[in-house]
Amino acid sequence: MKPLNKDLFNMKRLKVSLAMAFWLSVVTFPIMVIKINTINDTVIWRWGNLALIVILGLFGSYIWNYALDRMKERKGESNRLKETLSGLYQRLRSNPKVKKPVLAAVVLVIAAFPFITSMYSTSILTTALIYVVLGLGLNIIIGLGGLLHLGYAAFFAVGAYTYALLYQYFQIDFWIALPLGGLFAFLFGLLVGIPVLRLRGDYLAIVTLAFGEILRIILNNWGPVTGGPDGISRIPRPSFFGIDLKLQGSINLTYYIMVLMVVITIIVVRRLEDSRIGRALEAMKEDEVAAEAMGIDIMKSKLTAFALGSMWAGFAGVVMAAKTTKVTPDSFGLMESVIVLCIVVLGGMGSIPGILLGAFIFKIVMEYFRVFAMYRMLIFGAVLVIMMVFKPDGLIPKIRRKYTVEKEGA
Amino acid sequence: MLKFENVSTYYGNIQALKNLTLEIQKGEIVTLIGANGAGKSTTLMTLSGVVPPRSGRIIYKDEDITHCDTDLIVQKGIIQVPEGRHIFPYLSVQENLDLGAYLRNDKQEIKNDLEYVFSLFPRLAERRHQQGGTLSGGEQQMLAISRGLMARPEVLLLDEPSLGLAPILVQQIFDTIRQINKENGTTIFLVEQNANQALKTAHKGYVMETGKIILADTAENLLTNDEVISAYLGGA
């Protein structure tokens, strides 16, 4: 019997990995090994680095190829472990004896979180929750509507600046600014959507990206109104019936506001999926011609998805402004849009638990691993590549809900 | 009921329909036959508002619908079953059919219609929970027609329903088209390449060539017309 690709040791794979390691050492030779001291005109040869690269390249490539081979072998074969786990999960979920205490424990932990951890942790969790809302909002546009949107941060900015400007010029309270922020983002979504949604695919992505940048540049340069690159500072944190909460109280309040908002967002998104407009969007995403033949107004459906998704960014923006007490145009650059997009794609497009997980991984891991801040983009890129190869549907892929219409009397 | 009056449609500078005039009476099966590129599909797309005409008028029930949007035309009861089926591949058969009834609100009637299409195509009933994309070509065509029926069309537009189907299935599809017309009085506008079958099914026929109607007669007469026989029916 010839050795299976599944076997851990495989001569062919080893050869490929050796070639890879050699190639990698050649490519990185000039920057990793040679170090020129221009003052003394000497060259330092760092052979240690070369050894490191060869070893890393060899192991990395070997593991990568091994994983790829395993994935190929596994294709079609059912995954025993996965099935057992998901079966167990389903049974636990449907068992009220387990479900209720677990649910209660989760609620308790969420409610008590600010009192059992530090202010710093609460603050980070609040940020993560803001990104959950952003992810769920963008998911309405991408996951439900199938529209690639690369300028989502602009709508986040609309929300944040709504509160910042309204406070600065009219001393408007957080609670009034919150719905207004959503409303303005919604209107801005309509305004941008009408010309932009005539485009498809790549073109849509480019134009949304451009719109995002346009807004950021306007905010940056319209100094007299927006404060330019300095932004607007000393925005008050959320108020609570006029009671002075001190810093700790305000941070806790912001946290609870975000928890509530996440819950509301999840409910709304789930309702939306099952609604008429949700069905229309799903049909449109699968086949536009057929959807049109069913009498679905394509333009209207796309606009609805676009504007509704934008609205959530607006809400999240208002809370963000209140949380950080300062807004600057730099907080709403392309990178921000890309991060939210990554949350959606990494977590699993269209999957609510996936997006929750995605947002937590992104914001919390990034925050606690500040030590590696230098390598953040490197790790980020590597993780995305690995994800796209091995789990293209995201961490928790969307499960298509099946429904049945029972015959009457049956 | 439905009338084209001197309709001309262009793709850029190319004229696809040249002063097209045709008429469909209520309860009729009317077929439009012609070679590839004659403008058959363009006629349907013009009617559905996908490619609006540059001149001429389309009248439906004494109303000018020439420049209506597609979704509005669907609302008026003119339902197209697009060429190449265009079913929703990841939705189940049942969900595909439900989307056909997207514009309707009468739950009980929708249920009855669902039973009706399942009686027309028992195969679909067997596969109601299967994903649309996993059906065979013939089944997909049945699904596409059924989905069109779920909208309760007054006029059903069929664009090449026999495309890429085995002969036995082609026969079955045409039989069903006749059955739908007879049982519900649905007006059917059938665009086909399979001239023989189409003319046998229809009451009236139009023959199209390079954007123009060159012949219009009852289907029976067209079947025995020498020109039609030599050009489309493969006779000498």
XYZ file of C-alpha atoms in Angstrom, chain B residues 96-196:
101
model
C -38.792 28.806 -4.434
C -42.530 28.391 -4.827
C -43.262 30.663 -1.868
C -41.216 33.387 -3.494
C -43.385 32.995 -6.561
C -46.258 34.153 -4.394
C -44.186 37.047 -3.087
C -46.711 39.704 -4.062
C -49.714 37.852 -2.705
C -51.255 37.974 0.731
C -54.093 35.451 0.566
C -52.621 32.601 2.600
C -55.392 30.086 1.983
C -55.344 30.660 -1.757
C -51.570 30.352 -1.842
C -51.897 26.998 -0.121
C -54.445 25.861 -2.680
C -52.220 26.971 -5.518
C -49.325 25.110 -3.970
C -51.398 21.941 -3.966
C -52.368 22.688 -7.551
C -48.806 22.981 -8.849
C -47.871 19.856 -6.924
C -50.720 18.067 -8.691
C -49.406 19.352 -12.021
C -45.865 18.212 -11.219
C -45.945 15.435 -8.608
C -42.151 15.237 -8.867
C -41.877 18.607 -7.190
C -44.036 17.463 -4.289
C -41.617 14.600 -3.713
C -38.691 17.002 -3.662
C -40.235 19.928 -1.877
C -37.482 20.106 0.742
C -34.617 19.593 -1.670
C -32.455 22.511 -2.744
C -33.407 23.935 -6.119
C -29.885 23.595 -7.472
C -29.856 19.827 -6.927
C -32.814 19.205 -9.232
C -32.343 17.902 -12.753
C -32.804 20.225 -15.716
C -36.334 19.056 -16.372
C -37.333 19.369 -12.739
C -35.853 22.851 -12.619
C -37.970 23.851 -15.589
C -41.043 22.433 -13.872
C -40.103 24.434 -10.782
C -39.646 27.607 -12.812
C -43.058 27.233 -14.425
C -44.668 26.355 -11.095
C -43.075 29.355 -9.474
C -44.534 31.519 -12.217
C -47.950 29.977 -11.590
C -47.721 30.720 -7.866
C -47.984 34.397 -8.734
C -51.453 33.711 -10.208
C -50.575 35.177 -13.583
C -53.136 36.583 -15.955
C -50.538 36.393 -18.669
C -47.759 33.839 -18.343
C -44.666 34.505 -20.431
C -42.633 31.390 -21.130
C -39.193 31.875 -22.601
C -38.023 28.652 -24.254
C -39.355 26.185 -21.706
C -38.045 23.250 -23.765
C -34.457 24.487 -23.775
C -32.036 21.656 -23.095
C -34.636 19.068 -22.125
C -34.977 15.449 -23.195
C -37.699 14.856 -25.824
C -39.965 13.016 -23.415
C -39.786 15.908 -20.961
C -40.413 18.436 -23.723
C -43.633 16.602 -24.511
C -44.630 16.638 -20.854
C -43.918 20.355 -20.461
C -46.023 21.252 -23.496
C -48.859 19.036 -22.305
C -48.803 20.828 -18.991
C -48.799 24.228 -20.687
C -51.981 23.235 -22.484
C -53.440 21.933 -19.243
C -52.687 25.177 -17.400
C -54.333 27.160 -20.151
C -57.409 24.952 -20.203
C -57.927 24.629 -16.463
C -57.282 28.222 -15.413
C -57.870 30.159 -18.580
C -54.388 31.633 -18.167
C -53.275 33.542 -21.212
C -49.918 32.179 -22.304
C -47.307 33.815 -24.466
C -44.869 31.133 -25.495
C -41.528 31.925 -27.048
C -39.954 28.838 -28.587
C -37.369 27.447 -30.934
C -39.134 24.125 -31.063
C -41.596 25.365 -33.686
C -43.310 22.051 -34.215
